[in-house]
Coordinates of C-alpha atoms in Angstrom, one line a residue:
M55 CA 0.0 0.0 0.1
I56 CA 1.2 3.5 -1.1
E57 CA 1.7 5.8 2.2
S58 CA 3.9 8.5 0.8
I59 CA 1.6 12.0 0.4
S60 CA 4.2 13.1 -1.9
I61 CA 4.0 10.0 -3.9
K62 CA 0.7 9.7 -4.4
K63 CA 0.4 13.8 -5.3
Y64 CA 3.0 12.7 -8.2
I65 CA 0.5 9.3 -9.2
A66 CA -2.3 12.0 -9.4
Q67 CA -0.8 15.0 -10.9
Y68 CA 1.0 12.1 -13.4
F69 CA -2.4 10.8 -14.1
L70 CA -4.4 14.1 -14.9
E71 CA -1.8 15.2 -17.4
N72 CA -1.6 11.9 -18.9
S73 CA -5.6 10.7 -19.1
V74 CA -5.6 10.4 -23.0
Q75 CA -3.8 7.3 -22.4
P76 CA -4.4 3.3 -21.8
I77 CA -4.7 3.5 -17.6
T78 CA -1.8 0.4 -17.8
E79 CA 0.6 2.6 -20.2
T80 CA 0.7 5.0 -17.3
V81 CA 0.9 2.5 -14.3
N82 CA 3.7 0.9 -16.6
Q83 CA 5.4 4.6 -17.0
I84 CA 5.1 6.0 -13.5
V85 CA 6.8 2.6 -11.7
Q86 CA 9.6 3.1 -14.8
T87 CA 10.1 6.9 -13.4
L88 CA 9.7 6.5 -9.6
S89 CA 12.2 2.9 -10.0
A90 CA 14.8 5.4 -10.9
N91 CA 13.8 8.4 -9.2
F92 CA 13.0 10.1 -6.0
I93 CA 10.9 12.7 -5.8
N94 CA 10.6 16.3 -4.3
D95 CA 9.7 16.0 -0.3
E96 CA 9.6 12.1 -0.1
T97 CA 10.6 10.9 2.9
V98 CA 13.7 8.7 2.2
F99 CA 16.2 6.5 4.6
V100 CA 20.0 7.2 4.3
K101 CA 21.6 4.2 4.3
S102 CA 24.9 5.4 5.6
K103 CA 23.5 7.1 8.0
E104 CA 21.0 4.9 9.3
M105 CA 18.6 7.4 9.4
T106 CA 15.9 9.1 7.7
G107 CA 15.7 12.8 5.8
R108 CA 13.3 14.6 3.0
I109 CA 14.2 15.1 -0.6
L110 CA 14.6 19.1 -1.2
S111 CA 15.7 19.0 -4.6
S112 CA 18.2 16.8 -6.9
Y113 CA 20.7 17.2 -10.0
Q114 CA 21.3 14.3 -12.2
G115 CA 21.2 11.3 -9.7
T116 CA 22.6 13.5 -7.1
Y117 CA 19.7 14.6 -4.2
I118 CA 19.5 17.1 -1.5
V119 CA 18.6 15.7 1.3
G120 CA 16.8 17.4 4.6
L121 CA 18.7 15.7 7.3
H122 CA 17.5 16.1 11.4
Y123 CA 20.6 16.6 14.0
E124 CA 19.9 17.3 17.2
N125 CA 16.6 19.8 17.3
K126 CA 18.4 21.3 13.8
M127 CA 18.1 20.3 10.2
E128 CA 21.1 20.2 7.6
T129 CA 21.4 19.1 4.6
D130 CA 23.2 16.9 2.5
K131 CA 24.3 16.0 -0.9
I132 CA 23.2 11.7 -1.5
L133 CA 24.1 9.9 -4.3
Y134 CA 21.1 7.6 -5.3
K135 CA 21.9 4.2 -4.6
D136 CA 22.4 5.4 -1.2
L137 CA 19.3 6.0 -0.5
M138 CA 16.4 3.9 0.1
R139 CA 12.3 4.7 -0.5
R140 CA 10.1 4.0 2.4
D141 CA 7.4 2.2 0.2
Q142 CA 8.0 -0.4 -2.1
I143 CA 6.2 1.0 -5.1
T144 CA 5.0 -2.0 -7.4
K145 CA 2.7 -1.7 -10.4
N146 CA -0.2 -3.5 -8.7
E147 CA 0.3 -1.0 -6.2
V148 CA 0.0 2.2 -9.2
M149 CA -2.7 0.3 -10.3
N150 CA -5.4 -0.2 -7.2
Y151 CA -4.6 3.8 -6.0
L152 CA -5.6 5.4 -9.5
Q153 CA -8.5 3.3 -9.3
N154 CA -9.6 4.8 -6.3
I155 CA -8.8 8.0 -7.2
T156 CA -10.3 8.2 -10.5
N157 CA -13.6 7.1 -12.5
E158 CA -14.2 5.5 -15.8
T159 CA -17.3 7.5 -17.6
P160 CA -18.2 7.2 -21.4
F161 CA -15.1 10.0 -22.8
G162 CA -12.1 7.9 -20.0
R163 CA -11.2 7.7 -17.0
I164 CA -11.1 10.9 -15.0
L165 CA -9.6 12.2 -11.4
K166 CA -12.2 11.9 -8.7
P167 CA -12.7 16.0 -7.4
N168 CA -10.5 17.6 -5.2
I169 CA -8.0 14.8 -5.0
L170 CA -5.4 16.9 -5.9
S171 CA -6.5 19.5 -2.9
D172 CA -6.6 17.2 -0.3
L173 CA -3.0 15.8 -0.9
S174 CA -1.7 19.0 -0.9
Q175 CA -3.7 19.8 2.3
R176 CA -2.1 16.7 3.7
N177 CA 1.1 17.6 2.4
K178 CA 0.9 21.0 3.7
S179 CA 0.1 19.7 7.6
N180 CA 3.1 17.6 7.6
T181 CA 5.5 19.8 6.4
N182 CA 4.5 22.1 8.9
N183 CA 5.5 19.6 11.2
L184 CA 9.0 19.5 10.6
K185 CA 11.8 21.7 10.8
K186 CA 11.8 24.8 8.5
T187 CA 14.9 23.9 5.8
P188 CA 17.6 26.2 5.9
Q189 CA 17.6 29.6 4.4
T190 CA 19.3 30.7 1.4
T191 CA 22.4 32.1 3.4
E192 CA 22.7 29.2 5.7
Y193 CA 23.0 27.2 2.8
R194 CA 25.7 28.8 1.0
E195 CA 27.9 28.5 4.5
Q196 CA 26.9 25.1 4.4
I197 CA 28.7 24.7 1.4
K198 CA 31.6 27.0 2.2
K199 CA 32.1 24.8 5.5
H200 CA 32.0 21.6 3.1
Q201 CA 34.1 23.1 0.4
S202 CA 36.7 24.2 2.4
R203 CA 37.4 20.7 3.9
I204 CA 38.3 19.4 0.2
R205 CA 42.3 19.3 -0.1
F206 CA 43.6 19.1 -3.5
P207 CA 47.3 17.9 -4.1
K208 CA 49.3 20.7 -4.9
Q209 CA 51.2 18.8 -7.6
A210 CA 47.9 17.9 -9.6
I211 CA 47.3 21.7 -9.4
N212 CA 50.1 23.3 -9.9
K213 CA 51.1 20.7 -12.9
K214 CA 50.6 21.7 -16.7
S215 CA 50.1 19.1 -18.9
P216 CA 48.9 20.4 -22.5
I217 CA 46.6 18.5 -24.9
P218 CA 48.7 17.2 -28.0
A219 CA 47.5 18.7 -30.7
P220 CA 45.7 16.1 -33.3
Q221 CA 43.6 15.1 -29.8
V222 CA 42.1 18.7 -30.3
V223 CA 41.4 18.3 -34.2
E224 CA 39.9 15.3 -33.2
Q225 CA 38.0 16.7 -30.0
L226 CA 36.9 19.5 -32.6
K227 CA 35.4 16.9 -35.2
I228 CA 32.9 15.2 -32.9
E229 CA 32.0 18.7 -31.0
K230 CA 31.1 20.7 -34.0
P231 CA 28.5 19.1 -35.5
K232 CA 27.2 18.3 -31.4
R233 CA 26.6 22.7 -31.3
I234 CA 25.4 22.3 -34.2
L235 CA 22.5 19.9 -34.1
V236 CA 22.4 21.4 -30.3
D237 CA 21.6 25.1 -32.2
L238 CA 19.4 23.8 -34.7
M239 CA 17.1 21.6 -31.6
N240 CA 16.9 25.3 -29.7
N241 CA 15.9 27.1 -32.9
T242 CA 12.7 26.5 -33.4
D243 CA 12.2 27.2 -37.2
S244 CA 15.1 25.5 -38.0
F245 CA 14.4 22.5 -36.4
F246 CA 11.1 22.4 -38.0
K247 CA 12.2 23.3 -41.6
S248 CA 14.8 20.4 -41.5
L249 CA 12.2 17.8 -41.3
N250 CA 11.0 18.6 -44.6
G251 CA 7.3 18.5 -44.0
K252 CA 5.2 18.8 -47.1
E253 CA 2.8 21.7 -46.7
L254 CA -0.8 20.3 -47.0
D255 CA -2.9 22.0 -50.1
I256 CA -5.5 19.4 -50.7
C257 CA -7.7 20.5 -53.5
G258 CA -6.6 24.0 -53.2
F259 CA -7.7 24.6 -49.5
K260 CA -5.0 26.2 -47.0
G261 CA -4.7 27.6 -43.5
E262 CA -8.1 27.5 -41.4
N263 CA -9.9 25.4 -44.4
V264 CA -7.4 22.7 -44.0
G265 CA -7.5 22.7 -39.8
L266 CA -11.7 22.7 -40.1
L267 CA -11.4 19.7 -43.2
L268 CA -8.8 17.4 -41.2
E269 CA -11.6 17.4 -38.3
I270 CA -14.6 16.7 -39.7
F271 CA -13.1 14.5 -42.2
S272 CA -11.5 12.5 -39.0
F273 CA -14.5 12.6 -37.0
F274 CA -16.1 10.9 -40.3
N275 CA -13.4 8.3 -40.7
F276 CA -13.9 6.9 -37.4
F277 CA -18.0 7.3 -36.6
G278 CA -18.8 7.1 -40.1
D279 CA -19.6 3.2 -39.9
Q280 CA -21.4 4.2 -36.7
I281 CA -23.9 6.5 -38.1
S282 CA -24.4 4.7 -41.7
V283 CA -22.0 7.3 -43.8
P284 CA -20.3 5.3 -46.4
S285 CA -16.6 6.3 -46.3
F286 CA -14.8 8.7 -48.9
T287 CA -11.8 10.3 -49.0
I288 CA -10.3 13.3 -47.9
E289 CA -9.9 14.3 -51.4
E290 CA -13.9 13.9 -52.1
L291 CA -14.7 15.5 -49.0
A292 CA -12.6 18.6 -50.0
S293 CA -14.2 18.4 -54.2
S294 CA -17.8 18.2 -52.3
F295 CA -17.1 21.4 -50.5
S296 CA -15.9 23.4 -53.0
E297 CA -18.6 22.8 -55.5
A298 CA -21.0 25.4 -56.3
E299 CA -24.7 23.5 -56.1
Y300 CA -23.3 22.0 -52.8
E301 CA -25.4 19.2 -53.9
S302 CA -23.2 16.3 -53.7
K303 CA -24.1 12.7 -52.1
I304 CA -21.5 13.2 -49.7
I305 CA -22.6 16.6 -48.6
F306 CA -26.4 15.1 -48.5
L307 CA -25.5 12.4 -45.8
I308 CA -23.4 13.9 -43.4
H309 CA -25.7 16.8 -43.2
S310 CA -28.9 14.7 -42.7
K311 CA -26.8 12.0 -40.8
L312 CA -25.6 14.7 -38.3
L313 CA -29.1 15.8 -38.1
K314 CA -30.9 12.7 -37.6
I315 CA -28.6 12.6 -34.0
L316 CA -29.9 15.5 -32.8
V317 CA -33.9 14.3 -33.9
N318 CA -33.7 11.4 -31.8
E319 CA -32.3 13.2 -29.1
R320 CA -34.6 15.6 -29.6
K321 CA -37.4 12.6 -28.8
K322 CA -35.6 11.3 -26.0
H323 CA -34.7 13.4 -24.2
G324 CA -36.6 17.2 -24.9
R325 CA -35.7 20.3 -26.6
D326 CA -34.0 21.5 -23.5
C327 CA -31.5 19.3 -24.5
I328 CA -30.5 20.5 -27.9
K329 CA -30.3 23.8 -26.5
T330 CA -27.7 22.8 -24.4
Y331 CA -25.7 21.3 -27.0
I332 CA -26.1 24.1 -29.3
E333 CA -24.9 26.2 -26.9
G334 CA -21.8 24.7 -26.4
A335 CA -21.2 24.0 -30.0
L336 CA -21.7 27.9 -31.0
D337 CA -19.1 28.8 -27.8
I338 CA -16.3 26.3 -29.2
C339 CA -16.6 27.2 -32.2
K340 CA -17.0 30.4 -32.1
I341 CA -19.6 31.1 -34.4
E342 CA -20.4 35.1 -35.2
T343 CA -24.0 35.8 -33.4
D344 CA -25.7 39.0 -32.7
A345 CA -29.1 39.2 -30.6
A346 CA -29.8 42.6 -32.4
A347 CA -29.8 40.6 -35.6
P348 CA -33.0 41.0 -37.8
N349 CA -35.7 38.4 -38.5
S350 CA -36.0 35.7 -41.0
G351 CA -37.2 37.7 -43.6
G352 CA -40.8 35.7 -43.5
F353 CA -39.0 32.1 -44.3
K354 CA -41.3 29.2 -43.9
R355 CA -40.3 27.0 -40.9
I356 CA -40.9 23.0 -41.1
Q357 CA -40.4 20.9 -38.2
W358 CA -37.3 19.6 -39.0
F359 CA -37.5 16.8 -36.2
S360 CA -40.3 15.1 -37.9
G361 CA -40.8 13.9 -41.7
D362 CA -38.7 12.0 -43.3
M363 CA -35.2 14.0 -44.9
T364 CA -34.4 13.6 -48.5
H365 CA -31.9 14.5 -50.9
S366 CA -33.9 17.2 -52.7
N367 CA -35.3 18.5 -49.1
W368 CA -32.7 18.5 -46.6
K369 CA -31.0 22.1 -47.2
T370 CA -35.3 23.2 -46.1
Y371 CA -34.9 21.2 -43.2
I372 CA -31.3 22.0 -42.4
K373 CA -32.8 26.3 -42.7
S374 CA -35.7 25.0 -40.1
F375 CA -33.0 23.7 -37.7
I376 CA -30.9 27.0 -38.0
F377 CA -35.1 29.2 -37.9
D378 CA -35.6 27.5 -34.3
V379 CA -31.5 28.7 -32.7
N380 CA -32.8 31.8 -34.1
E381 CA -36.1 32.3 -33.1
V382 CA -37.3 29.0 -30.8
Y383 CA -34.3 28.7 -28.7
G384 CA -33.9 32.4 -27.4
L385 CA -30.6 31.9 -28.5
Q386 CA -28.3 35.0 -29.8
K387 CA -28.6 34.8 -33.5
I388 CA -26.4 33.6 -35.7
M389 CA -24.8 35.9 -38.7
S390 CA -22.7 33.5 -40.6
F391 CA -24.1 30.5 -42.9
K392 CA -24.9 32.7 -46.2
E393 CA -25.5 28.8 -47.7
F394 CA -28.7 28.2 -45.6
S395 CA -29.4 32.0 -45.4
L396 CA -33.1 32.6 -44.2
E397 CA -33.8 35.3 -46.4
K398 CA -35.9 35.3 -49.6
R399 CA -33.9 35.1 -53.1
R400 CA -34.9 35.7 -56.5
K401 CA -34.3 32.9 -59.1
S402 CA -32.0 35.0 -60.7
Q403 CA -29.9 35.9 -57.8
S404 CA -27.0 34.5 -57.6
M405 CA -26.3 33.1 -53.9
E406 CA -22.8 33.6 -52.3
F407 CA -21.0 31.0 -50.7
S408 CA -17.9 30.3 -48.6
V409 CA -15.8 27.1 -48.0
K410 CA -15.3 28.4 -45.3
D411 CA -18.6 28.8 -43.8
R412 CA -19.5 25.7 -45.3
L413 CA -16.6 23.8 -43.1
L414 CA -17.9 25.7 -40.0
F415 CA -21.4 24.9 -40.1
V416 CA -20.4 21.4 -40.3
K417 CA -18.2 21.2 -37.5
F418 CA -21.0 23.4 -35.6
L419 CA -22.9 20.4 -36.2
I420 CA -20.4 18.1 -35.0
E421 CA -19.8 20.1 -32.1
C422 CA -24.1 19.5 -31.2
V423 CA -23.8 16.2 -31.2
I424 CA -20.2 15.3 -30.1
F425 CA -21.8 14.8 -26.3
S426 CA -25.2 13.6 -27.2
N427 CA -26.5 9.9 -25.8
T428 CA -25.2 8.2 -29.8
V429 CA -22.2 9.3 -29.9
R430 CA -21.3 8.8 -25.9
D431 CA -22.8 5.0 -26.8
I432 CA -20.4 4.8 -29.6
V433 CA -17.4 6.1 -27.3
S434 CA -18.3 3.8 -24.6
K435 CA -17.8 0.4 -26.5
V436 CA -14.7 2.2 -27.9
L437 CA -13.2 2.1 -24.9
D438 CA -14.1 -1.2 -23.5
K439 CA -12.5 -2.4 -27.0
L440 CA -9.7 0.0 -26.5
K441 CA -9.4 -1.8 -22.6
S442 CA -9.5 -4.9 -24.0
L443 CA -7.0 -4.6 -26.7
E444 CA -4.4 -2.9 -23.8
K445 CA -5.2 -5.7 -21.6
E446 CA -4.1 -8.5 -24.2
K447 CA -1.2 -6.5 -25.1
Y448 CA -0.1 -6.7 -21.4
E449 CA -0.7 -9.7 -20.8
L450 CA 0.9 -11.2 -24.2
S451 CA 4.4 -8.6 -23.1
V452 CA 4.4 -10.2 -19.8
N453 CA 4.5 -13.7 -21.4
V454 CA 7.0 -12.9 -24.0
R455 CA 9.4 -11.9 -21.5
K456 CA 8.5 -14.8 -19.5
H457 CA 9.1 -17.3 -22.3
R458 CA 12.7 -15.5 -23.3
N459 CA 13.9 -15.7 -20.0
D460 CA 12.8 -19.3 -19.6
F461 CA 14.5 -20.2 -23.2
K462 CA 17.9 -19.2 -20.9
E463 CA 17.3 -22.5 -19.0
I464 CA 16.7 -25.0 -22.1
K465 CA 18.9 -27.3 -23.0
T466 CA 17.6 -29.5 -25.7
E467 CA 17.1 -28.3 -29.4
E468 CA 13.8 -29.6 -29.8
E469 CA 12.6 -27.6 -27.0
K470 CA 14.2 -24.5 -28.4
I471 CA 12.3 -24.7 -31.3
K472 CA 9.3 -25.1 -29.8
M473 CA 10.1 -21.8 -27.1
T474 CA 10.6 -20.1 -30.2
E475 CA 7.7 -20.8 -32.2
K476 CA 5.7 -19.3 -29.4
I477 CA 7.5 -16.6 -28.8
D478 CA 7.9 -16.0 -32.4
E479 CA 3.7 -16.3 -32.7
I480 CA 3.2 -13.9 -29.6
S481 CA 5.3 -11.4 -31.2
E482 CA 3.1 -11.5 -34.2
R483 CA 0.1 -11.0 -32.2
L484 CA 1.5 -8.4 -30.7
K485 CA 2.2 -6.4 -33.9
D486 CA -1.2 -7.0 -35.0
L487 CA -2.9 -5.4 -31.6
D488 CA -0.2 -2.5 -32.5
V489 CA -2.3 -1.6 -35.2
E490 CA -5.7 -2.9 -34.1
I491 CA -4.9 -0.6 -31.0
L492 CA -4.2 2.8 -33.0
E493 CA -7.0 2.3 -35.9
T494 CA -9.3 1.9 -32.9
R495 CA -8.2 5.1 -31.0
Y496 CA -10.8 7.7 -32.0
R497 CA -8.8 11.1 -31.1
A498 CA -6.9 12.6 -33.5
D499 CA -4.8 15.0 -31.8
L500 CA -1.6 13.7 -30.4
G501 CA 0.1 16.8 -28.6
S502 CA 2.3 19.3 -29.1
Y503 CA 5.7 20.3 -29.3
K504 CA 8.1 23.9 -29.3
G505 CA 4.9 25.0 -30.4
A506 CA 3.4 22.8 -33.4
K507 CA 0.7 20.6 -33.0
F508 CA 0.6 16.8 -34.7
Y509 CA -2.5 15.2 -35.3
R510 CA -2.9 11.5 -36.8
I511 CA -5.6 10.7 -39.8
E512 CA -5.6 6.7 -40.5
K513 CA -1.8 6.3 -40.6
K514 CA -0.7 10.2 -41.8
I515 CA 1.0 12.3 -39.5
F516 CA 0.1 16.1 -39.8
Y517 CA 1.1 18.7 -38.0
F518 CA 0.4 22.5 -37.4
Y519 CA 3.1 25.2 -37.5
E520 CA 2.7 29.0 -37.8
S521 CA -0.7 28.8 -39.8
T522 CA 0.3 26.2 -41.3
Y523 CA -0.4 22.1 -41.8
Y524 CA 2.5 20.5 -43.1
L525 CA 2.4 16.7 -43.7
L526 CA 5.1 14.2 -41.9
D527 CA 6.1 11.6 -44.2
Y528 CA 8.5 8.7 -42.7
A529 CA 11.3 10.1 -43.1
G530 CA 10.6 12.9 -41.3
L531 CA 8.6 10.7 -38.2
S532 CA 12.2 9.7 -37.7
M533 CA 13.9 12.8 -37.9
F534 CA 11.7 14.5 -35.5
L535 CA 11.8 11.5 -33.2
R536 CA 15.5 11.0 -32.8
R537 CA 15.4 14.7 -31.9
I538 CA 12.9 15.7 -29.9
K539 CA 13.9 16.0 -26.7
P540 CA 10.6 15.8 -24.2
G541 CA 10.5 18.4 -21.3
N542 CA 7.3 17.9 -19.8
R543 CA 5.0 14.7 -19.5
T544 CA 2.5 16.0 -22.3
E545 CA 5.7 15.6 -24.6
T546 CA 6.5 12.4 -23.0
I547 CA 3.3 11.3 -24.1
L548 CA 3.6 12.8 -28.2
S549 CA 6.6 11.1 -28.2
S550 CA 5.3 7.3 -27.5
G551 CA 2.2 8.1 -29.2
L552 CA 4.2 8.9 -32.4
R553 CA 6.9 6.0 -31.5
H554 CA 4.0 3.7 -31.9
I555 CA 2.7 4.9 -34.9
Q556 CA 6.2 4.6 -36.5
E557 CA 6.0 0.7 -35.7
V558 CA 3.0 0.4 -37.5
L559 CA 4.2 2.3 -40.4
L560 CA 7.6 0.2 -40.2
L561 CA 5.7 -3.1 -40.1
A562 CA 3.2 -1.5 -43.0
K563 CA 6.7 -0.9 -45.4
E564 CA 8.0 -4.2 -44.1
N565 CA 4.3 -6.0 -45.7

């Protein structure tokens, strides 16, 4: 059982920053980190002094530990190997603690309310019971005191031993490329330019429109089968948004199926729940609204939540839905979406349209349905499947390690062949699981690094940097992973996710 409040707080904070990844992966990373490190404020046992102390800070495997000597605290620099943790940290204990402080929801596991604040309060109480740590001036004096005890051999100080010229040259050959690489890493612009990412230009879509197109495609790429929208390519989707008539089968299906979800929600849960969905979507999409906007100009509304929507009348259903948003639900009136304007037009009057307008309206509909019970049920099933796949992967990984250890003890050739076949069989299943897990995850966003946001759609990696979207090929991905130096847990999660995708892409190339 984990007793340390500092470790409990660390586990809770780690989970909070990495809640999107499977819990088994979180547990593995926490145990791996804690097995190799002590954390600040943790109570430890100092082997050489046979007494307990508290970790104050650390640097590269050396820890500043606060120790009590006769009613006063002194600090000492102690190596990792000379310290011992009070609590034994195992995967089972971390898993049990995480399950106790979190709840499972349709959108993943979340931290229970007030966990971190309660731990912080308890930690504060414990800290107040300890003697205060030395002030900066006192600490400096202690360092000087320790330094004064150090004795250097005079011969070593006075002796000058110049480095031979050839060694200097060889050292410069090694150091110069390193400095160039470090400068490149520190210069964010140069770093991302070196990846040779290809700027995305999908059927003329660029900038913000590319981002909206990717979001919409990502949603239907995952949820399309469950809501009866046949699959299509991103190029087909882009072409459909660009056509003047705006009457393609793809456009009809994505509008009608999204509206159908809202119709079902209204029938089951009433009008108020639709209003809640709409309010959230307007806020997320930052859609232009105006309470003082003119009325709908005599538009004849139909009941968009009843009857059959067809390829010939779907726009009237959409306009009636917008009418309700403007006039029935008591919300501010939508000023965008000229495509579905409620104003009467003469037949000779050409209709203005904007591709961004069209993209934004579909995103608005997606945001309306994203918290609906229909989508929640789909996500819940996906999470159950992911959990099952992750569990199978974990168990098979344990079996492979066990079999490899057993292999060392096998003496007969026949048994070795059988064990090798068994290991190969499990390894192949693990590769299949990696692909299946990747394809089952419904989130497109992977995380960010130095201001660039990374996304995965199908088996392609995109990143958004300085208002431009880029496609990252396998070579660029490999280069990025060689050079990336995660500075926090979010970037570590991004690195882990990209490495998983890299393995899947490599497997696809080999096959």
